[in-house]
Coordinates of C-alpha atoms in Angstrom, one line a residue:
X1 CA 45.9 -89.9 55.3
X2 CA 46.5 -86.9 53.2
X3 CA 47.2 -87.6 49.3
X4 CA 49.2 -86.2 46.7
X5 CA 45.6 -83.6 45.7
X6 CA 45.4 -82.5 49.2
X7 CA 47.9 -80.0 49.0
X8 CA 47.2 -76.6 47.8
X9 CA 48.6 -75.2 44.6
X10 CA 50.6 -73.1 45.7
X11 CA 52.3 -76.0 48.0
X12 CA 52.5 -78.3 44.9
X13 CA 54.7 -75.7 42.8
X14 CA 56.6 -74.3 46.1
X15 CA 58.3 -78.2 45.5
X16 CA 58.8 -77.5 42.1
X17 CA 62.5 -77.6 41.7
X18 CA 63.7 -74.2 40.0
X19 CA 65.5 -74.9 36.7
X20 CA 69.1 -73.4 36.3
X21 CA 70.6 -71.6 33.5
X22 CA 73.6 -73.6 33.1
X23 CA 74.9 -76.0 31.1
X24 CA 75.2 -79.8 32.3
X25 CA 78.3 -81.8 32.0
X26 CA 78.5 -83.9 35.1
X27 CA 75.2 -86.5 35.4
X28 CA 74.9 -89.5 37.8
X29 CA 72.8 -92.0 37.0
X30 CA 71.3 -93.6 40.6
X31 CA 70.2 -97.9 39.3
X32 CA 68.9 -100.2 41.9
X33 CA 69.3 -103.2 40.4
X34 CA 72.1 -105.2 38.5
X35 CA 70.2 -106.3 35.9
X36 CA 69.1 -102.9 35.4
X37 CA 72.7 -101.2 35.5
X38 CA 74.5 -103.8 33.3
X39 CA 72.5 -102.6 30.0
X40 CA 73.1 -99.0 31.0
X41 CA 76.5 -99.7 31.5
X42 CA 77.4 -101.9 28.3
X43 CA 75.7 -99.0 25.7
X44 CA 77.8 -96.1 27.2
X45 CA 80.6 -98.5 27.9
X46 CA 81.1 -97.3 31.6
X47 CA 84.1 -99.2 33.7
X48 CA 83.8 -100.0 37.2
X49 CA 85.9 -97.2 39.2
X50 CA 88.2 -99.4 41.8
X51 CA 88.8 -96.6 43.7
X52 CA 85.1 -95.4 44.5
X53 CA 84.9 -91.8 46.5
X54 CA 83.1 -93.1 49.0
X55 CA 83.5 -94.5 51.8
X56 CA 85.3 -97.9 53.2
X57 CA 83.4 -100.9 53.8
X58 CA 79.8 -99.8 51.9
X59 CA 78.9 -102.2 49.1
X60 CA 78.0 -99.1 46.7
X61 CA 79.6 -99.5 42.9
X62 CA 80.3 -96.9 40.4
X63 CA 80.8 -97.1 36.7
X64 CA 82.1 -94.1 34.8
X65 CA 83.1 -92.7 31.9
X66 CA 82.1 -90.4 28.7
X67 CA 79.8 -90.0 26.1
X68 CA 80.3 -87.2 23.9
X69 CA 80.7 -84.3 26.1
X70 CA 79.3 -85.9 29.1
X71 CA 81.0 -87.5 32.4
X72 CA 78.7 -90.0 33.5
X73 CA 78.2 -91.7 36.8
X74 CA 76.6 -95.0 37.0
X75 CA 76.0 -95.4 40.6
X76 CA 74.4 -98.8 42.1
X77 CA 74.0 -99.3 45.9
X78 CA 75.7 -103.5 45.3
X79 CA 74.7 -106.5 47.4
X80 CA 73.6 -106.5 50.3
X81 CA 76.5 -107.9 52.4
X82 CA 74.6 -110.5 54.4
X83 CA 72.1 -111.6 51.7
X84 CA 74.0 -111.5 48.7
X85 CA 70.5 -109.5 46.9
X86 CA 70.4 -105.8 45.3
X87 CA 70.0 -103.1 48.2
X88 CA 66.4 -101.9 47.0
X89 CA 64.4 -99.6 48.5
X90 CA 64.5 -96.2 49.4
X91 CA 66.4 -96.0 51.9
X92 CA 69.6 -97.3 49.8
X93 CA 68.7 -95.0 47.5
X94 CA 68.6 -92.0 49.1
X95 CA 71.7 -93.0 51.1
X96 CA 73.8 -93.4 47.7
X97 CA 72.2 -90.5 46.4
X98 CA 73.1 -88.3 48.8
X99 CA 76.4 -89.5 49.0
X100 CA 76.8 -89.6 45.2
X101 CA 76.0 -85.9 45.4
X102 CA 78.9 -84.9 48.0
X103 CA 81.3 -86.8 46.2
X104 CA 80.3 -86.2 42.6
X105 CA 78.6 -82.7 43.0
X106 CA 77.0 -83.6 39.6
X107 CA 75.2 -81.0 37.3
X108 CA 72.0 -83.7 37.0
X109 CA 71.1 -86.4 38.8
X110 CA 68.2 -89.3 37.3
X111 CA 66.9 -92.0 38.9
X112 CA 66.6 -95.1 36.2
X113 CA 64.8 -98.4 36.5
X114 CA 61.5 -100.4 36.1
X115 CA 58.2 -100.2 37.8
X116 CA 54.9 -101.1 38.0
X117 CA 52.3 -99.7 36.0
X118 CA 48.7 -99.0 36.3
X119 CA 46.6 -100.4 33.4
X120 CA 43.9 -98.1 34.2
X121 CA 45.4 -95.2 34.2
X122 CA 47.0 -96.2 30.6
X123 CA 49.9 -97.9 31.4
X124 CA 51.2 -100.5 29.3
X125 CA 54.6 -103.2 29.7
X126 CA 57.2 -102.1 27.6
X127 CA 56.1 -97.7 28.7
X128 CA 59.1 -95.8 29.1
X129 CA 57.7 -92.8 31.6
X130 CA 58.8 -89.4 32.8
X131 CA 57.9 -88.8 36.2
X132 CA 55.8 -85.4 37.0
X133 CA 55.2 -85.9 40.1
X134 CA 56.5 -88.1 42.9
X135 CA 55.0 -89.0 46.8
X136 CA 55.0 -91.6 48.9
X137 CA 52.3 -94.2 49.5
X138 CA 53.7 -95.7 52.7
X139 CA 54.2 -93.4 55.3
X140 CA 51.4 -92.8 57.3
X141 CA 51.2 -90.0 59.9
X142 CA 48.0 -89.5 60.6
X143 CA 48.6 -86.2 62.4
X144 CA 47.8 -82.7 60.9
X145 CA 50.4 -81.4 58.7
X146 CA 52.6 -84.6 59.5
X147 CA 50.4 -86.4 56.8
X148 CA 51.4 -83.9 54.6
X149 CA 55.1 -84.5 55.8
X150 CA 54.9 -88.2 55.1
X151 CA 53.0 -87.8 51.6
X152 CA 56.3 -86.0 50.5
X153 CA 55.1 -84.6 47.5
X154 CA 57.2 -83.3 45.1
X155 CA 57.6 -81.9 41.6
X156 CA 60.1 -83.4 38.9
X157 CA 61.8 -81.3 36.3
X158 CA 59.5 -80.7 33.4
X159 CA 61.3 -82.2 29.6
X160 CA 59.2 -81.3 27.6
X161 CA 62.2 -81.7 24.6
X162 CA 63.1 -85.1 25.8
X163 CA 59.3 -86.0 26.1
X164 CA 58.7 -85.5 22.4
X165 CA 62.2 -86.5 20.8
X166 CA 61.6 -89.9 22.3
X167 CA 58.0 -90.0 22.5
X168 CA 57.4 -90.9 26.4
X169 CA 54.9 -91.0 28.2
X170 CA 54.5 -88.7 31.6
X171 CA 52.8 -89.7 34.7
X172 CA 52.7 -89.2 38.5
X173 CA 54.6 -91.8 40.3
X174 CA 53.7 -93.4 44.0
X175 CA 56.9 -94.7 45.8
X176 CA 57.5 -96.9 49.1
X177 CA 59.6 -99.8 50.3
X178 CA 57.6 -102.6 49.9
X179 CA 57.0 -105.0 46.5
X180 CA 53.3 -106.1 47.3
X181 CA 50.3 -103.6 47.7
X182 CA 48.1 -103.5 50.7
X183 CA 44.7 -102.4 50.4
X184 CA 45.9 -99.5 52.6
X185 CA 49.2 -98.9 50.3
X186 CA 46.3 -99.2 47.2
X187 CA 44.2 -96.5 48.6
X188 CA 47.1 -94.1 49.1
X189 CA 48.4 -94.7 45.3
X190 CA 44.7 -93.9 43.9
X191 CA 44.6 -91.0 46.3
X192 CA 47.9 -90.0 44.7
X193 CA 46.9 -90.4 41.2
X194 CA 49.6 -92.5 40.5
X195 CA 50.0 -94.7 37.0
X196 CA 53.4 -95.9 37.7
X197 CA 54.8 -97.9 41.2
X198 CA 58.1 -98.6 42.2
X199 CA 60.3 -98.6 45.6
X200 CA 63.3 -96.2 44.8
X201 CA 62.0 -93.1 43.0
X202 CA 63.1 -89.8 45.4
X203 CA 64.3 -88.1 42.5
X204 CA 64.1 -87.2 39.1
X205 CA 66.0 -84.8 36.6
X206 CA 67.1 -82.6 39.8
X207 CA 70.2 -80.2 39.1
X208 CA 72.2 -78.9 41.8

C-alpha cells in the first residue's frame, strides 16, 4: 500500500489548500463526541439551536453563538438513534461536515477532539497538536494510483501565529474508522509518519 512519503512533492503541495485573503467571521467547529463538545460549548457559552438547518430526522446538534466578533458553530453529529452512542467515525464526520458547509457556508471550518499519540514520535498525554498533514491508514487499494486514492493525503493550513501564541505542537496525523490497531493498520500509520491517531480527522483549518 502506498504511504503518505510515496507521493511526489509536487503532489504533496498540489493538496495544499491555498490560503485566502479575507477576513474570517463565520467558523464551525465539527466535535465527535459529547464529552468533547460540552467543554467547548460551556467556555464560549454556545446554546443549542432548536431549529437546526438541516435536515428532518438526522440526529446532528448545533450550538451557536458569539465570541467577540465571531459567529460560532458548534456542530456534533448526536446519538446514534439505535445505540444511543456518539456517531464516531468518519463517515459521520464528513457527512455533518459537508452538510454544515451548505448550510453554514462558514469562513473556517476545524475539526476538534482527542486522539491517540505516538510516544515515539514525541507525543505525550495532555499534547495539544496542529495537524500538518492528514491520510488515511485504512483504506487499502492495492491497485496503482488507487493506493494513492485511498492514502488521501492532504495538507492542513499552516498557523504558524497560533503555533507559537499557544505553544503547540505540530505533527502529521493518520485517520480511519476503527479504535484498535491492526498490525496492517500499524504499518500504514509508520509508513505515514504519523504521531497522532484518531477516527474523524478529514479536515483541518480549511476556508472556503
Amino acid at each position: 500500500m502506498a504511504a503518505l512519503g510515496d507521493q511526489s512533492e509536487e503532489q504533496a503541495m498540489a493538496a495544499q489548500p491555498k490560503p485566502q485573503n479575507r477576513p474570517i467571521s463565520n467558523i464551525v467547529i465539527v466535535v465527535a463526541m459529547q464529552t468533547e463538545a460540552l467543554p467547548i460549548v460551556n467556555r464560549f457559552q454556545l446554546t443549542e439551536d432548536p431549529d437546526t438547518p438541516f435536515p428532518q430526522g438526522v440526529p446532528w446538534v448545533r450550538y451557536q453563538g458569539t465570541y467577540k466578533d465571531l459567529n460560532i458553530s458548534l456542530i456534533w453529529p448526536g446519538k446514534d438513534p439505535t445505540l444511543g452512542v456518539d456517531s464516531v467515525g468518519t463517515i459521520s464526520s464528513a457527512l455533518v461536515t459537508y452538510a454544515a458547509i451548505q448550510a453554514l457556508q462558514p469562513d473556517l471550518i476545524i475539526n476538534a477532539g482527542t486522539a491517540g499519540g505516538f510516544k515515539a514520535k514525541g507525543a505525550s498525554i495532555g499534547d495539544v497538536f496542529i495537524v500538518s498533514d492528514c491520510a488515511f491508514h485504512d483504506r487499502r487499494i492495492p491497485i496503482p494510483v488507487f493506493d494513492l486514492y485511498g492514502v488521501g493525503l492532504r495538507k492542513a493550513f499552516v498557523a504558524p501565529n497560533l503555533v507559537k501564541e499557544l505553544n503547540l505542537k505540530v505533527g502529521k496525523l493518520s485517520t480511519g474508522d476503527s479504535l484498535d490497531m491492526t498490525q496492517q493498520d500499524e504499518s500504514s500509520i509508520i509508513a505515514n509518519d504519523a504521531t497522532v491517531k484518531d477516527m474523524e480527522l478529514l479536515l483541518m483549518f480549511l476556508t472556503f
